[in-house]
Coordinates of C-alpha atoms in Angstrom, one line a residue:
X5 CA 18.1 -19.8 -3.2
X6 CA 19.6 -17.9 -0.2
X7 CA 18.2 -14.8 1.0
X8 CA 20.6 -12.0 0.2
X9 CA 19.0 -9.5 2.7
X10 CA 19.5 -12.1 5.7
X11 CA 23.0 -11.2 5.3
X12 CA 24.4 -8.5 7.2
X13 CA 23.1 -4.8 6.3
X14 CA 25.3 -1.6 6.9
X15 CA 24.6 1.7 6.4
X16 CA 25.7 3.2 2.9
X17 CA 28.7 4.8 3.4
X18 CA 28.8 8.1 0.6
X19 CA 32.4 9.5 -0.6
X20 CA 31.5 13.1 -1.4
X21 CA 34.1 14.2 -4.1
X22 CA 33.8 18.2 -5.4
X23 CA 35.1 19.4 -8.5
X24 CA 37.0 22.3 -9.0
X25 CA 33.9 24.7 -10.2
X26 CA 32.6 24.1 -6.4
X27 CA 35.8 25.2 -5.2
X28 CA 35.9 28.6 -7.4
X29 CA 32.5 29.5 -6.2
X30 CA 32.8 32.9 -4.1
X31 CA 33.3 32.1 -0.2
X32 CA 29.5 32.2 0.9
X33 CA 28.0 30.0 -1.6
X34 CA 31.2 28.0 -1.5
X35 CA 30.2 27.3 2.0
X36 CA 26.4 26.8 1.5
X37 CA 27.4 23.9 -0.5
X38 CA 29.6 22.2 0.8
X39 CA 29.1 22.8 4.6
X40 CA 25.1 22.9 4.2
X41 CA 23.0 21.4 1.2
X42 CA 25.1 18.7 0.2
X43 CA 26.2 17.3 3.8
X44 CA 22.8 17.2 4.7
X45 CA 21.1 15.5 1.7
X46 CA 23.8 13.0 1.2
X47 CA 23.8 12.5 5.2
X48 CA 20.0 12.1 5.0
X49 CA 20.5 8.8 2.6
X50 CA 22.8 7.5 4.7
X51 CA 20.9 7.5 7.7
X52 CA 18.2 5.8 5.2
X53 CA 19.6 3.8 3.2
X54 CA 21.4 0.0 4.4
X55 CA 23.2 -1.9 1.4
X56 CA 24.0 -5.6 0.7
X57 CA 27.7 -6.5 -0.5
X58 CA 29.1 -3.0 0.7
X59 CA 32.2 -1.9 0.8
X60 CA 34.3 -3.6 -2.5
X61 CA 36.8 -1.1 -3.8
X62 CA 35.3 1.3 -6.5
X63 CA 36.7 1.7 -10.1
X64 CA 34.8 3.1 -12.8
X65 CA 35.3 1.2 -16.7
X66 CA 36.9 3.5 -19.2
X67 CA 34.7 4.8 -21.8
X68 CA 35.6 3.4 -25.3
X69 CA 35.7 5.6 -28.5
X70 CA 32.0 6.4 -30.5
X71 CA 31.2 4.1 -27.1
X72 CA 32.1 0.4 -29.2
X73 CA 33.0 -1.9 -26.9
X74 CA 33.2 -5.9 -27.2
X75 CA 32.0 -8.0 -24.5
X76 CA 32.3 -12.2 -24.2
X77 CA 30.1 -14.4 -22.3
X78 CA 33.3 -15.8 -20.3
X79 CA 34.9 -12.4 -19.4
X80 CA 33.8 -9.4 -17.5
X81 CA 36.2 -7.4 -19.1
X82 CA 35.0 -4.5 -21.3
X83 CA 37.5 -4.3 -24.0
X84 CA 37.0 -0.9 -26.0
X85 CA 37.0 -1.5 -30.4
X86 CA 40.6 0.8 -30.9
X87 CA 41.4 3.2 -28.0
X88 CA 40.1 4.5 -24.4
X89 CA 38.7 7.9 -23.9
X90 CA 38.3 10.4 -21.0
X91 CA 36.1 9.2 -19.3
X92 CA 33.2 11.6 -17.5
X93 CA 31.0 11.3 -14.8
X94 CA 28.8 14.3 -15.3
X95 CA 30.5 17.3 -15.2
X96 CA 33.5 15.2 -13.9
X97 CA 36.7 14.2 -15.6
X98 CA 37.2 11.0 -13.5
X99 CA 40.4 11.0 -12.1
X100 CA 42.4 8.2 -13.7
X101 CA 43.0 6.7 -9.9
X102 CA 39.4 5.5 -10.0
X103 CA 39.6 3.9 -13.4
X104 CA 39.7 0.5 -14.1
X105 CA 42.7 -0.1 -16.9
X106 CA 42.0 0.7 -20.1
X107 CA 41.6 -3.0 -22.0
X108 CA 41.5 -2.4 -26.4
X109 CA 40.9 -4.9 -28.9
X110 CA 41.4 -3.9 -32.9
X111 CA 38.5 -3.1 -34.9
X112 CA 37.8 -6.4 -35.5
X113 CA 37.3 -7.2 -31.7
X114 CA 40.6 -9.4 -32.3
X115 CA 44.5 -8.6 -30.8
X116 CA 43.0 -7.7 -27.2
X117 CA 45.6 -6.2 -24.8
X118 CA 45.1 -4.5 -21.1
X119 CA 47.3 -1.9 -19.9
X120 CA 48.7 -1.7 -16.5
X121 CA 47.5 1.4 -15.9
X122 CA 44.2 0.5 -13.7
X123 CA 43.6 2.9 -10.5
X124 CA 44.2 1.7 -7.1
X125 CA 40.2 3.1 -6.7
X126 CA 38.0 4.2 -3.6
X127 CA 37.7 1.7 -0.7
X128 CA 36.2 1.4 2.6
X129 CA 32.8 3.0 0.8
X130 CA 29.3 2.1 -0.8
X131 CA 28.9 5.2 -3.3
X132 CA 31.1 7.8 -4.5
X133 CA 29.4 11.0 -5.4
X134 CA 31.3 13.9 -8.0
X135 CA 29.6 17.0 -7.0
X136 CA 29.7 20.1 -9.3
X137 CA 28.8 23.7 -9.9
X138 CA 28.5 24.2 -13.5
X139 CA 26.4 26.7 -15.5
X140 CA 25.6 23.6 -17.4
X141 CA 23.1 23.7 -20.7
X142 CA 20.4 21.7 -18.4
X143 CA 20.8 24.9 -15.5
X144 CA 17.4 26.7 -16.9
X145 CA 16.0 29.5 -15.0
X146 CA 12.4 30.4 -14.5
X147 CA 11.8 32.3 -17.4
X148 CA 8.6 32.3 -19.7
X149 CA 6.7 30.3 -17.5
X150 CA 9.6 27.4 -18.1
X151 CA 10.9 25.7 -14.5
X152 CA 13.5 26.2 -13.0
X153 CA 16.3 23.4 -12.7
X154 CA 18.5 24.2 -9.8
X155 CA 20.4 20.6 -9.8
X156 CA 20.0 17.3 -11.2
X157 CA 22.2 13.4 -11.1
X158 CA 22.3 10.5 -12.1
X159 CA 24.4 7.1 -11.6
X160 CA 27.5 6.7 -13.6
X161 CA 28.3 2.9 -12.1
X162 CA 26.8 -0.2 -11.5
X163 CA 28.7 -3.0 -9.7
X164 CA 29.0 -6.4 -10.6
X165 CA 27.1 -8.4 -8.5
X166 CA 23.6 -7.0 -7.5
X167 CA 23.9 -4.5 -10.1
X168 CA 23.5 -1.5 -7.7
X169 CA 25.0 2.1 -8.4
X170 CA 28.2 2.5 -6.7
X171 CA 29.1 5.8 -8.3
X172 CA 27.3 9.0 -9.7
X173 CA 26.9 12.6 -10.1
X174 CA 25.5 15.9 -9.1
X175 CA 25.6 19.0 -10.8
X176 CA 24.1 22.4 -8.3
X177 CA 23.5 25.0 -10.7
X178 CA 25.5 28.2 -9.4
X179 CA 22.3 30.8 -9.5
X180 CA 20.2 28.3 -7.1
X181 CA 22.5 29.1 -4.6
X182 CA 21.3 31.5 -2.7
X183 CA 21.7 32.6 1.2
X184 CA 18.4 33.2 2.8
X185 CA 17.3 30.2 4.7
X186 CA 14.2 29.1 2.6
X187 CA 16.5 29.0 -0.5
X188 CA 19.3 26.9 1.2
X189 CA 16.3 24.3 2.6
X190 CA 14.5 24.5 -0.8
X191 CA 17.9 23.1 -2.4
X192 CA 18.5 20.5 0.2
X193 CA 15.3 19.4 -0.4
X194 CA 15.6 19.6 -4.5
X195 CA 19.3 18.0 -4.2
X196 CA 18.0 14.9 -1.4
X197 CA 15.1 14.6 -4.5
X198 CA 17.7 14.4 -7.2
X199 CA 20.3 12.3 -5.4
X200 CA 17.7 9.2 -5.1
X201 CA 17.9 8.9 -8.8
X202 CA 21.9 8.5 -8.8
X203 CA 21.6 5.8 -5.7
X204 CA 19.2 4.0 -8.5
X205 CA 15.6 5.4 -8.0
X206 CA 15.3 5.8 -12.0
X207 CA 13.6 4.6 -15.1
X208 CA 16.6 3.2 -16.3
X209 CA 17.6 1.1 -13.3
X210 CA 14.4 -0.5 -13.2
X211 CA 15.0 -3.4 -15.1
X212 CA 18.0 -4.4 -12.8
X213 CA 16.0 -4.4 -9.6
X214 CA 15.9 -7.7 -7.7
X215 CA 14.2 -9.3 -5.3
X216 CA 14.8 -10.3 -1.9
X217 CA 17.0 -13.6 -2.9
X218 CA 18.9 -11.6 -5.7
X219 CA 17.5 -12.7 -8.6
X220 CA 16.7 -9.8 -11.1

């Protein structure tokens, strides 16, 4: 079989998106965030990072009610058992622009229908990223000898082909941002960490890694 990474290789291009908690942060760590820690981590991955079968337009399924879903060996299509639900990429409501349409069968997995309602999605890119600043239940602080989590992500979408996350999350916990300069790198550094697990450095990618002629 054909070498897949003989074809051309680009650098991973990163949509940063940030939700509306980033944006009600007060002005200083407002700006640590989005003009400092997450520019530079995300711009550190790009610079590392070169991806095969870049740039197809993003859209992100529709999660299905108490997640049921039917699936059929001859169509890709996800069709949720009853009705769509908001669907969430971390601390994210995703926009219904980036969502595929919303496809239903009954509860017997039998009168399918799609809705023409799909998103025209992100193009031109190789990831989007939702970024947040929730107090979130995960945010712990270092209290009674527990650590501290001052962010964390994970992957939200895996495309079609090569199987490799096209879309994920990051959460900053508001208290971890703090001005002085050791504190801003100690976050960049923490955020660069966390952000290799969305891009698919995690246990539960593993299994669909594949090898240099794109089998898994």
């Amino acid at each position: 079989s054909s070498d897949v990474c003989s074809s051309d290789l680009r650098p991973m291009r990163i949509k940063v998106l940030y939700h509306e908690s980033v944006e009600e942060l007060d002005a200083s760590r407002r700006r640590i965030v989005k003009e400092k820690v997450v520019p530079d981590a995300v711009n550190h991955w790009q610079n590392v990072f070169k991806v095969v079968n870049g740039g197809k337009r993003i859209r992100l399924n529709r999660k299905c009610e108490n997640n049921q879903y039917f699936l059929s060996s001859d169509d890709p299509t996800q069709y949720c058992r009853n009705r769509c639900v908001t669907t969430k990429c971390g601390e994210w409501d995703v926009p219904e622009e980036h969502l595929e349409a919303c496809s239903t069968c009954d509860k017997d997995g039998r009168n399918c229908k799609t809705d023409k309602n799909r998103g025209k999605g992100l193009s031109d890119v190789d990831f989007v990223l939702y970024v947040s600043a929730q107090a979130a239940d995960q945010c712990t602080e270092n209290v009674a000898g527990q650590a501290e989590t001052v962010a964390y992500a994970a992957h939200c979408q895996q495309e079609d082909e090569l199987d490799r996350p096209v879309a994920g999350h990051t959460n900053i916990c508001p208290n971890s941002i703090k001005k002085p300069a050791r504190d801003i790198l100690s976050l960049t550094s923490t955020l660069k960490h966390e952000l290799l697990h969305a891009l698919g450095f995690s246990s539960s990618l593993f299994a669909f890694y594949r090898d240099k002629s794109g089998r898994p």
